[in-house]
Coordinates of C-alpha atoms in Angstrom, one line a residue:
M1 CA -0.2 -0.3 0.4
Q2 CA 2.7 2.4 0.5
G3 CA 4.0 2.1 -2.2
S4 CA 1.4 2.6 -4.0
L5 CA 1.6 6.1 -2.4
P6 CA 2.7 9.4 -4.5
P7 CA 5.9 11.1 -2.8
L8 CA 5.2 13.5 0.0
H9 CA 5.6 16.4 -2.3
V10 CA 6.8 19.3 0.2
G11 CA 7.9 23.2 -0.5
L12 CA 10.1 25.8 1.0
I13 CA 9.3 29.2 2.1
V14 CA 12.8 30.7 1.2
D15 CA 14.0 34.2 1.7
S16 CA 17.0 33.4 -1.4
K17 CA 18.2 31.0 -3.5
T18 CA 21.2 31.4 -1.2
T19 CA 20.2 29.7 2.2
T20 CA 23.0 28.1 5.1
K21 CA 23.7 25.2 5.2
Y22 CA 20.6 23.1 7.5
T23 CA 17.8 24.2 4.9
Y24 CA 20.4 23.1 2.1
E25 CA 21.1 19.5 3.8
I26 CA 16.5 19.8 4.8
A27 CA 16.2 19.6 1.2
E28 CA 18.8 18.7 -0.3
W29 CA 18.2 14.8 1.9
C30 CA 14.1 14.8 0.4
Q31 CA 15.9 14.8 -2.9
R32 CA 17.0 11.8 -1.8
Q33 CA 13.9 10.2 -0.3
G34 CA 11.9 8.1 -2.4
N35 CA 8.8 9.1 -0.5
I36 CA 9.5 12.7 0.2
L37 CA 10.6 15.2 -2.9
V38 CA 11.1 19.6 -2.2
S39 CA 9.3 20.2 -5.8
H40 CA 9.3 24.4 -5.6
L41 CA 11.2 27.0 -3.6
I42 CA 8.8 29.5 -2.6
I43 CA 10.4 32.8 -2.7
Q44 CA 10.3 35.8 -0.7
N45 CA 10.6 38.7 -2.9
D46 CA 11.4 41.4 -0.2
K47 CA 12.1 44.8 -1.4
T48 CA 13.8 45.7 2.5
A49 CA 16.4 42.2 1.6
R50 CA 17.8 44.7 -1.2
Q51 CA 18.4 47.4 0.2
G52 CA 22.1 48.5 0.5
K53 CA 24.3 48.4 4.6
F54 CA 24.0 52.1 4.8
S55 CA 20.8 52.6 4.0
K56 CA 19.7 49.4 6.0
A57 CA 21.7 51.1 8.5
F58 CA 19.6 54.6 8.9
D59 CA 16.6 53.0 9.0
Y60 CA 17.6 51.1 12.7
F61 CA 18.8 54.3 13.6
R62 CA 15.5 55.4 12.3
K63 CA 13.2 53.5 14.0
H64 CA 15.0 52.6 16.6
G65 CA 18.4 55.1 18.5
S66 CA 21.2 54.9 17.9
L67 CA 21.9 52.7 21.4
F68 CA 20.1 50.0 19.2
L69 CA 22.0 50.5 16.2
V70 CA 25.0 49.9 18.8
A71 CA 23.8 46.8 20.2
Q72 CA 23.1 45.2 16.5
A73 CA 26.9 46.1 15.8
S74 CA 28.5 44.9 19.1
F75 CA 26.0 41.3 18.5
S76 CA 27.9 40.6 15.4
V77 CA 31.6 42.0 16.4
L78 CA 30.6 39.3 19.4
S79 CA 29.1 36.7 16.3
R80 CA 32.0 37.3 14.7
L81 CA 34.7 36.6 17.1
E82 CA 33.1 33.4 18.8
S83 CA 32.9 32.3 15.4
I84 CA 36.6 32.1 15.8
L85 CA 36.1 29.8 18.6
L86 CA 33.6 26.9 16.0
R87 CA 36.0 26.3 13.9
R88 CA 37.7 24.0 15.9
N89 CA 35.0 22.2 16.3
S90 CA 34.7 19.3 14.2
H91 CA 31.5 19.2 14.1
H92 CA 30.0 22.7 13.6
R93 CA 33.1 24.5 11.6
N94 CA 31.0 25.1 8.6
H95 CA 27.5 26.2 10.9
F96 CA 28.1 29.6 8.5
Q97 CA 28.5 28.2 5.7
A98 CA 25.7 29.3 2.6
Y99 CA 25.1 26.9 0.0
K100 CA 23.0 27.4 -3.6
L101 CA 19.2 25.3 -3.6
D102 CA 18.6 25.3 -7.1
D103 CA 21.2 23.5 -7.6
I104 CA 19.1 20.7 -5.8
V105 CA 15.2 22.2 -6.5
P106 CA 15.0 23.7 -9.8
Q107 CA 11.5 25.0 -9.7
S108 CA 10.8 28.5 -7.9
L109 CA 7.8 30.7 -7.3
Y110 CA 8.6 34.3 -6.7
I111 CA 6.3 36.3 -4.9
E112 CA 6.0 39.6 -2.4
P113 CA 4.8 39.7 1.0
Q114 CA 3.3 42.9 2.7
K115 CA 5.2 43.5 5.6
S116 CA 3.2 44.0 8.8
K117 CA 4.8 48.3 9.8
S118 CA 6.7 46.4 12.6
G119 CA 7.9 44.6 9.7
Y120 CA 7.8 41.5 11.7
I121 CA 4.5 40.2 10.1
Y122 CA 4.0 38.4 6.5
R123 CA 0.3 38.2 4.7
Y124 CA 0.7 37.4 1.4
S125 CA -2.0 38.7 -1.6
E126 CA -4.8 36.4 -2.1
Q127 CA -3.4 36.6 -5.5
D128 CA 0.4 34.7 -4.5
V129 CA -1.9 32.3 -2.5
S130 CA -3.5 31.4 -5.5
K131 CA 0.1 30.6 -7.4
I132 CA 1.2 28.5 -4.8
K133 CA -2.3 27.1 -3.9
S134 CA -1.8 25.3 -7.9
L135 CA 1.3 23.4 -6.8
E136 CA -0.5 21.1 -4.3
L137 CA 1.8 21.3 -2.2
D138 CA 1.3 18.2 0.7
V139 CA 3.3 21.2 2.9
L140 CA 5.2 24.1 3.6
I141 CA 7.9 24.6 5.8
R142 CA 8.7 27.8 6.8
Y143 CA 13.1 29.4 6.6
G144 CA 11.8 32.3 5.5
S145 CA 12.0 35.5 7.8
G146 CA 8.0 36.8 9.5
I147 CA 5.2 35.5 10.9
L148 CA 3.1 34.0 7.9
S149 CA -0.5 34.8 8.5
G150 CA -3.4 34.7 6.5
S151 CA -4.6 32.3 4.0
I152 CA -1.2 31.1 3.4
L153 CA -1.3 29.4 6.5
S154 CA -4.2 26.6 4.4
A155 CA -2.6 27.0 1.2
A156 CA -0.6 23.1 1.7
K157 CA -2.2 19.7 2.2
F158 CA -1.4 19.5 5.8
G159 CA -0.1 23.8 6.2
I160 CA 2.9 25.0 6.8
L161 CA 5.6 23.6 9.2
S162 CA 8.4 26.4 11.3
F163 CA 11.3 25.5 13.7
H164 CA 11.5 27.0 16.7
H165 CA 14.8 26.8 17.9
A166 CA 14.0 26.5 21.9
D167 CA 11.9 25.6 25.0
N168 CA 8.7 27.5 23.3
E169 CA 7.8 27.3 27.1
I170 CA 11.0 28.9 28.4
N171 CA 12.2 31.4 26.1
R172 CA 9.7 32.6 22.8
G173 CA 12.0 35.0 20.4
G174 CA 15.9 35.4 19.4
P175 CA 18.7 35.0 18.7
P176 CA 18.4 31.2 18.6
G177 CA 20.6 29.7 21.1
F178 CA 22.2 32.8 23.4
W179 CA 19.6 33.4 26.1
E180 CA 20.0 29.7 27.2
V181 CA 23.8 30.4 28.0
L182 CA 23.6 34.1 29.4
F183 CA 21.1 31.6 31.7
R184 CA 22.8 28.8 32.4
Q185 CA 19.8 26.8 31.6
D186 CA 20.3 23.6 31.8
A187 CA 18.8 23.1 28.4
T188 CA 18.3 23.6 25.4
G189 CA 15.2 23.3 23.5
F190 CA 13.4 23.3 20.2
V191 CA 9.9 22.5 18.4
I192 CA 8.3 21.9 15.3
Q193 CA 4.6 23.5 14.9
Q194 CA 2.2 23.8 12.6
L195 CA 1.5 27.9 12.1
T196 CA -2.0 29.0 13.1
E197 CA -2.7 32.5 13.7
E198 CA -2.2 32.3 17.4
L199 CA 1.9 34.3 16.6
D200 CA 4.7 31.7 19.1
G201 CA 1.2 29.2 19.3
G202 CA 1.0 26.9 16.7
H203 CA 0.8 23.1 17.1
I204 CA 3.5 21.4 18.6
L205 CA 4.0 18.5 16.3
V206 CA 8.2 17.6 18.0
S207 CA 10.2 18.9 20.3
G208 CA 13.2 17.6 21.9
K209 CA 15.6 19.0 24.4
F210 CA 19.6 19.0 24.8
P211 CA 22.6 20.2 26.6
T212 CA 23.3 23.6 26.6
R213 CA 26.7 23.7 25.6
F214 CA 29.5 26.9 27.4
H215 CA 29.4 29.6 24.2
F216 CA 26.4 30.6 22.1
L217 CA 27.7 29.7 18.5
L218 CA 28.3 26.3 20.0
N219 CA 25.1 26.6 21.5
Q220 CA 22.9 27.1 18.6
A221 CA 24.7 24.6 16.3
A222 CA 24.1 21.6 18.3
L223 CA 20.3 23.1 18.0
Y224 CA 20.4 23.4 14.8
K225 CA 22.1 19.6 13.8
K226 CA 19.9 18.4 16.6
A227 CA 16.7 19.6 15.5
N228 CA 17.0 19.1 12.0
F229 CA 17.2 15.4 12.4
Y230 CA 13.3 15.6 13.9
M231 CA 11.9 17.2 11.0
K232 CA 13.1 14.6 8.9
S233 CA 11.7 11.9 10.8
L234 CA 8.1 14.5 11.3
L235 CA 7.9 14.2 7.2
N236 CA 8.8 11.0 7.0
E237 CA 6.3 10.4 8.7
I238 CA 3.7 12.3 7.5
A239 CA 4.6 10.5 4.0
T240 CA 3.6 7.1 5.5
T241 CA 1.3 8.0 7.4
R242 CA -0.8 10.6 4.8
K243 CA -1.7 13.1 8.0
L244 CA 0.1 14.6 11.0
P245 CA 1.2 13.6 14.6
A246 CA -1.2 14.5 17.7
A247 CA -0.8 18.3 18.2
K248 CA 1.5 18.0 21.7
E249 CA -0.7 19.5 24.8
A250 CA 0.1 23.5 25.2
H251 CA 1.2 25.6 28.7
P252 CA 0.9 29.2 29.9
Y253 CA 4.3 30.7 28.0
F254 CA 5.7 33.1 31.1
N255 CA 8.1 34.7 30.6
Q256 CA 8.9 38.5 28.6
L257 CA 9.3 38.2 24.5
F258 CA 13.4 37.9 23.5
K259 CA 14.4 39.7 21.3
K260 CA 19.0 40.0 20.1
P261 CA 20.8 40.8 23.4
G262 CA 21.1 44.6 24.5
L263 CA 24.7 46.1 26.2
F264 CA 24.2 45.2 28.9
D265 CA 23.2 42.3 28.2
Q266 CA 25.4 41.5 25.9
A267 CA 28.7 42.7 28.8
T268 CA 27.2 39.9 31.0
Y269 CA 27.2 37.4 28.6
T270 CA 31.0 38.2 27.7
A271 CA 32.1 38.2 31.6
R272 CA 30.5 35.2 32.0
L273 CA 32.2 34.4 29.4
V274 CA 35.6 35.0 29.9
S275 CA 35.0 34.2 33.7
S276 CA 34.0 30.1 32.3
L277 CA 37.3 30.4 29.7
A278 CA 39.0 32.0 32.5
E279 CA 37.9 29.3 34.8
K280 CA 38.8 26.3 32.9
V281 CA 43.2 27.7 32.4
I282 CA 43.4 28.1 36.6
T283 CA 42.1 24.7 37.8
R284 CA 43.7 22.6 35.6
R285 CA 47.4 24.1 34.2
L286 CA 47.7 26.1 38.0
L287 CA 45.7 24.0 40.2
K288 CA 46.1 21.0 38.7
R289 CA 42.7 20.0 39.2
K290 CA 40.7 18.0 37.1
Y291 CA 37.3 16.1 37.7
R292 CA 37.1 13.0 37.9
W293 CA 35.1 10.4 38.8
G294 CA 34.8 8.1 42.3
V295 CA 33.0 5.2 43.2
A296 CA 30.6 4.7 45.8
F297 CA 29.7 1.3 47.5
S298 CA 26.4 0.3 49.6
R299 CA 25.3 -2.7 51.6
N300 CA 21.5 -2.9 51.5
E301 CA 18.3 -2.0 49.0
W302 CA 18.5 0.7 46.5
K303 CA 15.3 2.3 48.2
N304 CA 16.8 2.4 51.9
L305 CA 20.4 3.5 50.9
V306 CA 21.7 6.4 52.2
M307 CA 24.9 7.5 50.6
W308 CA 26.8 9.4 52.4
R309 CA 27.4 6.0 54.9
S310 CA 28.7 4.5 52.0
S311 CA 32.2 3.4 51.9
R312 CA 34.4 4.7 48.3
I313 CA 36.5 2.8 46.0
P314 CA 40.3 4.3 46.1
N315 CA 41.3 6.2 42.7
P316 CA 43.8 4.7 41.6
P317 CA 47.2 6.3 40.8
N318 CA 46.5 8.7 37.7
C319 CA 43.1 7.6 37.6
S320 CA 39.6 7.4 38.4
L321 CA 36.6 5.6 38.6
A322 CA 33.0 5.2 37.1
T323 CA 29.7 3.3 36.2
P324 CA 30.0 0.4 38.4
F325 CA 28.1 -2.8 38.5
S326 CA 27.1 -5.8 40.5
I327 CA 26.6 -9.0 40.4
T328 CA 27.1 -11.9 42.6
E329 CA 29.2 -15.4 42.1
N330 CA 29.2 -18.2 44.1
N331 CA 28.2 -15.6 46.9
R332 CA 30.7 -13.5 47.0
D333 CA 29.9 -10.1 45.3
F334 CA 31.8 -8.6 42.4
C335 CA 31.8 -4.3 40.8
F336 CA 32.7 -4.3 37.5
V337 CA 33.8 -1.0 37.1
E338 CA 34.7 1.6 33.4
K339 CA 38.6 3.0 35.1
F340 CA 39.7 5.9 32.7
D341 CA 43.8 6.9 32.4
F342 CA 44.7 9.8 32.7
N343 CA 47.7 9.9 30.8
A344 CA 46.9 7.1 28.3
E345 CA 43.1 8.6 27.7
K346 CA 40.8 5.9 27.7
A347 CA 39.1 3.1 29.9
C348 CA 39.9 0.1 30.6
I349 CA 37.3 -2.3 32.8
S350 CA 38.6 -3.5 36.7
V351 CA 36.9 -4.6 39.5
Y352 CA 36.8 -4.9 43.2
E353 CA 35.7 -7.6 45.4
L354 CA 33.2 -6.2 47.0
V355 CA 34.3 -7.9 50.6
G356 CA 32.0 -6.4 54.0
K357 CA 33.2 -2.5 53.7
K358 CA 36.0 -3.4 52.1
P359 CA 36.3 -3.1 48.5
E360 CA 39.2 -5.5 47.2
L361 CA 41.1 -4.9 43.8
V362 CA 41.2 -8.2 41.3
G363 CA 42.3 -7.0 38.0
D364 CA 41.0 -5.1 35.6
A365 CA 38.5 -8.1 33.0
L366 CA 39.0 -6.3 29.6
I367 CA 41.3 -3.7 27.7
E368 CA 40.9 -3.2 24.9
P369 CA 43.0 -0.4 22.2
F370 CA 40.1 2.0 22.1
H371 CA 38.3 3.1 24.9
V372 CA 35.5 1.2 26.7
S373 CA 33.2 2.6 29.2
F374 CA 30.2 1.2 30.8
P375 CA 30.4 -2.3 31.9
Y376 CA 26.7 -3.9 31.8
L377 CA 25.7 -7.2 32.6
F378 CA 23.9 -9.6 31.9
R379 CA 22.7 -14.1 32.3
F380 CA 21.3 -16.0 29.3
N381 CA 21.5 -19.6 28.9
G382 CA 23.9 -20.2 32.0
K383 CA 26.2 -17.9 30.6
L384 CA 27.5 -13.9 31.3
Y385 CA 28.2 -11.4 28.8
M386 CA 28.4 -7.9 28.7
C387 CA 28.2 -4.9 26.4
P388 CA 30.6 -2.4 27.6
E389 CA 30.2 1.6 26.1
T390 CA 32.0 1.6 22.5
S391 CA 30.9 4.1 20.6
G392 CA 34.9 5.2 20.2
I393 CA 35.0 2.3 17.2
G394 CA 31.1 2.0 16.7
E395 CA 30.1 -0.1 17.1
I396 CA 27.9 -2.0 20.4
R397 CA 29.9 -5.2 21.2
L398 CA 28.8 -8.2 23.2
Y399 CA 31.3 -10.5 25.1
E400 CA 31.1 -13.7 26.8
C401 CA 32.9 -13.9 30.5
V402 CA 35.1 -17.2 29.5
D403 CA 36.9 -17.1 32.9
F404 CA 35.2 -15.5 36.0
P405 CA 35.6 -13.0 36.4
L406 CA 39.0 -11.2 34.1
K407 CA 38.4 -13.4 31.0
W408 CA 36.2 -12.4 28.2
S409 CA 36.7 -12.6 24.6
L410 CA 34.6 -11.0 21.7
S411 CA 30.7 -12.4 20.5
R412 CA 29.3 -10.8 18.1
V413 CA 29.2 -7.2 17.2
L414 CA 25.4 -6.5 17.3
M415 CA 25.3 -3.5 15.6
H416 CA 27.8 -1.6 13.4
D417 CA 28.2 2.0 12.7
V418 CA 26.7 3.4 15.1
E419 CA 27.5 6.6 18.1
A420 CA 26.1 5.0 20.9
V421 CA 26.7 4.7 24.6
G422 CA 24.7 4.1 27.4
T423 CA 23.4 0.2 26.0
M424 CA 21.6 -2.5 28.7
I425 CA 19.9 -5.4 27.7
F426 CA 17.7 -7.2 30.3
Q427 CA 14.4 -9.5 29.4
R428 CA 10.7 -8.0 30.5
D429 CA 7.6 -10.3 29.6
G430 CA 9.2 -12.8 26.5
L431 CA 11.5 -10.6 24.8
W432 CA 14.8 -9.4 26.1
W433 CA 15.2 -5.9 24.7
L434 CA 18.3 -2.9 24.3
F435 CA 18.2 0.5 25.8
T436 CA 21.0 2.6 24.6
N437 CA 21.2 6.5 23.5
I438 CA 22.1 6.9 20.4
D439 CA 23.9 10.5 18.1
P440 CA 21.7 10.6 15.1
S441 CA 23.0 13.7 14.0
D442 CA 26.3 13.6 13.7
S443 CA 26.0 16.2 16.7
G444 CA 29.2 15.5 19.2
E445 CA 26.6 14.8 21.9
N446 CA 25.1 11.2 22.7
C447 CA 23.3 12.4 26.1
S448 CA 20.0 13.4 24.5
E449 CA 17.5 10.5 22.4
L450 CA 16.5 7.4 24.0
F451 CA 16.2 4.4 21.2
I452 CA 14.6 0.9 21.6
F453 CA 15.3 -2.5 20.6
F454 CA 13.8 -5.7 20.7
S455 CA 14.5 -9.5 20.0
D456 CA 14.1 -12.5 20.6
D457 CA 17.5 -14.0 21.4
P458 CA 19.2 -10.9 23.4
V459 CA 22.6 -13.2 21.9
N460 CA 22.6 -14.8 18.8
G461 CA 19.6 -12.6 17.3
K462 CA 18.8 -9.7 15.9
W463 CA 17.7 -6.6 17.3
T464 CA 14.6 -4.5 15.1
P465 CA 14.5 -0.7 16.1
H466 CA 11.2 0.5 17.7
S467 CA 9.8 1.7 15.6
K468 CA 8.4 5.0 17.1
N469 CA 12.3 5.5 18.0
P470 CA 14.0 7.8 20.0
F471 CA 11.7 7.7 23.2
I472 CA 13.3 10.4 24.6
S473 CA 14.5 13.7 23.6
D474 CA 15.8 15.5 26.4
S475 CA 19.4 15.7 27.9
T476 CA 17.8 15.6 32.0
K477 CA 16.9 12.1 31.3
A478 CA 17.8 10.5 28.7
R479 CA 20.6 8.5 29.2
N480 CA 20.9 6.0 30.7
G481 CA 22.8 5.2 34.6
G482 CA 22.0 2.2 35.7
L483 CA 19.3 -0.7 35.9
L484 CA 17.3 -1.6 39.3
I485 CA 15.6 -4.9 38.9
Q486 CA 13.2 -5.5 41.9
Q487 CA 10.7 -7.6 42.9
G488 CA 9.1 -7.3 39.4
D489 CA 9.9 -3.7 38.5
Y490 CA 12.3 -2.4 37.1
F491 CA 13.7 1.1 37.1
R492 CA 15.9 2.8 34.6
I493 CA 18.7 5.4 35.7
G494 CA 17.8 8.7 33.5
Q495 CA 20.5 10.8 34.3
K496 CA 21.0 14.8 34.0
Q497 CA 22.9 16.7 32.7
G498 CA 23.8 20.3 33.2
F499 CA 24.8 23.8 32.0
D500 CA 27.7 23.3 30.7
R501 CA 28.1 19.8 32.7
Y502 CA 28.2 16.8 32.5
G503 CA 26.6 14.1 34.9
N504 CA 24.2 16.2 37.0
G505 CA 22.4 14.6 39.0
F506 CA 20.1 11.1 37.8
S507 CA 16.6 10.7 38.4
I508 CA 15.3 7.7 39.3
N509 CA 12.3 6.2 36.9
K510 CA 10.2 3.6 36.9
I511 CA 9.4 1.2 33.6
T512 CA 5.0 1.2 33.8
T513 CA 4.8 0.3 29.5
L514 CA 7.4 -2.1 27.7
D515 CA 5.9 -3.2 24.9
K516 CA 6.4 -3.2 20.5
E517 CA 3.5 -0.4 20.4
S518 CA 4.9 2.1 23.5
Y519 CA 7.4 3.2 26.4
I520 CA 6.5 4.5 29.8
E521 CA 8.0 5.6 32.3
N522 CA 7.3 7.4 35.9
E523 CA 10.1 10.1 37.7
I524 CA 10.0 7.6 41.0
C525 CA 12.2 10.4 42.7
S526 CA 15.6 12.3 41.8
V527 CA 19.2 12.8 42.9
A528 CA 21.3 15.5 43.0
P529 CA 25.5 15.0 44.7
N530 CA 24.6 16.4 48.1
F531 CA 25.4 13.4 49.9
F532 CA 29.5 14.2 49.8
P533 CA 31.3 17.6 50.8
S534 CA 31.8 19.5 47.8
I535 CA 31.5 17.0 45.2
K536 CA 30.0 17.9 42.0
G537 CA 28.4 15.2 40.5
T538 CA 26.5 11.9 40.1
H539 CA 25.0 10.2 36.8
H540 CA 25.0 5.8 38.0
L541 CA 23.1 4.4 40.3
H542 CA 23.5 0.2 39.8
G543 CA 22.5 -2.4 42.3
D544 CA 22.1 -6.4 42.6
N545 CA 21.6 -8.9 45.8
G546 CA 21.7 -6.4 48.4
V547 CA 24.3 -4.3 47.1
I548 CA 23.9 -0.7 45.5
L549 CA 26.3 0.6 43.6
F550 CA 26.8 4.4 42.8
D551 CA 29.2 7.4 41.2
Y552 CA 30.5 10.7 42.1
L553 CA 32.5 13.4 40.2
E554 CA 35.1 15.3 43.0
L555 CA 37.5 18.2 41.4
S556 CA 41.1 17.6 43.0
R557 CA 44.1 16.7 41.8
V558 CA 46.0 13.6 39.7
K559 CA 48.5 11.8 41.7
N560 CA 51.5 9.6 38.9

């Protein structure tokens, strides 16, 4: 049935045939799909866009005054300086590169928008709307200027889709990615909405949250790249189902409308950025201190855990320990843990035996030429398996225990060409489930999306991706930080990422629904890094047979 459907016909509303890399990426991706086609560019022929720089500057001065003009110029200088920082980032160095859309979308329709006195609201003449309707487009995507209003909103079958590159419950306005950094917000959001006559109040179809980066252009570039993935997924869903997904529930907006920052906001932002950079330099180079993970354990059930009473496992010289998993073998308790070597800048998997409240080092269980961490353990058909994180080589690997606890051999590569972290495999209701965190947009960040796969056989079977992946798009809870199983109930640990900080805390979430149709979890509680003096973070919890382990982050000298 799906093969007989004609392609979804898409039109892009743009200001010019020359566009950003992000608009071009969507258009180029659509043209490679068999079920989606960008057939036309709708080019807004704005006369003011052809004004010279001096003419535009004069108009700004006349409308807003000299102070506003100075603020605009100052922000342009700030952006240029930040672009130098951005060029050093391999994922986002071409953030400002321009592309020619007519190379891949040959047909164009020029229209003349009718602008409001403020210059923000665009209406199209009935003649131009009739021309657009005659194209019989399924979807229009707004990439151009202006807040669109009037009959253009219904010129395509499914209306007009538009990005809002912010969490519209917190930040409305622009510039994208700036205010979240200024206010040190933990997450930066986006929405894709179907536009309506209600300004900033369209039908929200997709939303997500990602960790806020430490400077605004980096934050903006990561946000644009992440959001593009979800536009592709939405278009593919519409092309397959021939309908829009249900709109998300709307909530009141309680903040002001953000605009380009004035001189005071820019000065505050610059001071905070310089302070952050200086702190990093002073801490690392002058004070010789590093952020270092450590591990502690307690003999208790997780619901009765008192974290400050727990016993710490001493970090080896020049190393840190993190993401511990416990297992009981022959009535003896063991901790498998990531051991990161600061000199080698990679980790291996080490094993400690927990004897009463005393940890005893057994040795290293898994050493590879690449970084391995997050040593998740499970049993199947009487054998013990480990599924550590091996994202550095683009694989999800499965190792079989040959001689417990230190001898392991590669059993199978479950997935190739995937940058996945925090993989957990467990059985529930007759199926095996694989939870993992994947970076689907090559943005260099994989803390924000939870993907689920299922199989009848975790070792030899095929892993089928869930049709509703990713289930969670939120950096405050998506990344896996451990699994608790108690009396048939399953609890997923969800890491909380903070502003420019990995591992700011975690939540414990009870899995209430998990099947081939849906996934639902409910947060039971939230854990903050307050249990030991002067610690800066925590992001992992795991328990087995009355032993509970967790990790913590501290700023300390690393001794060789």
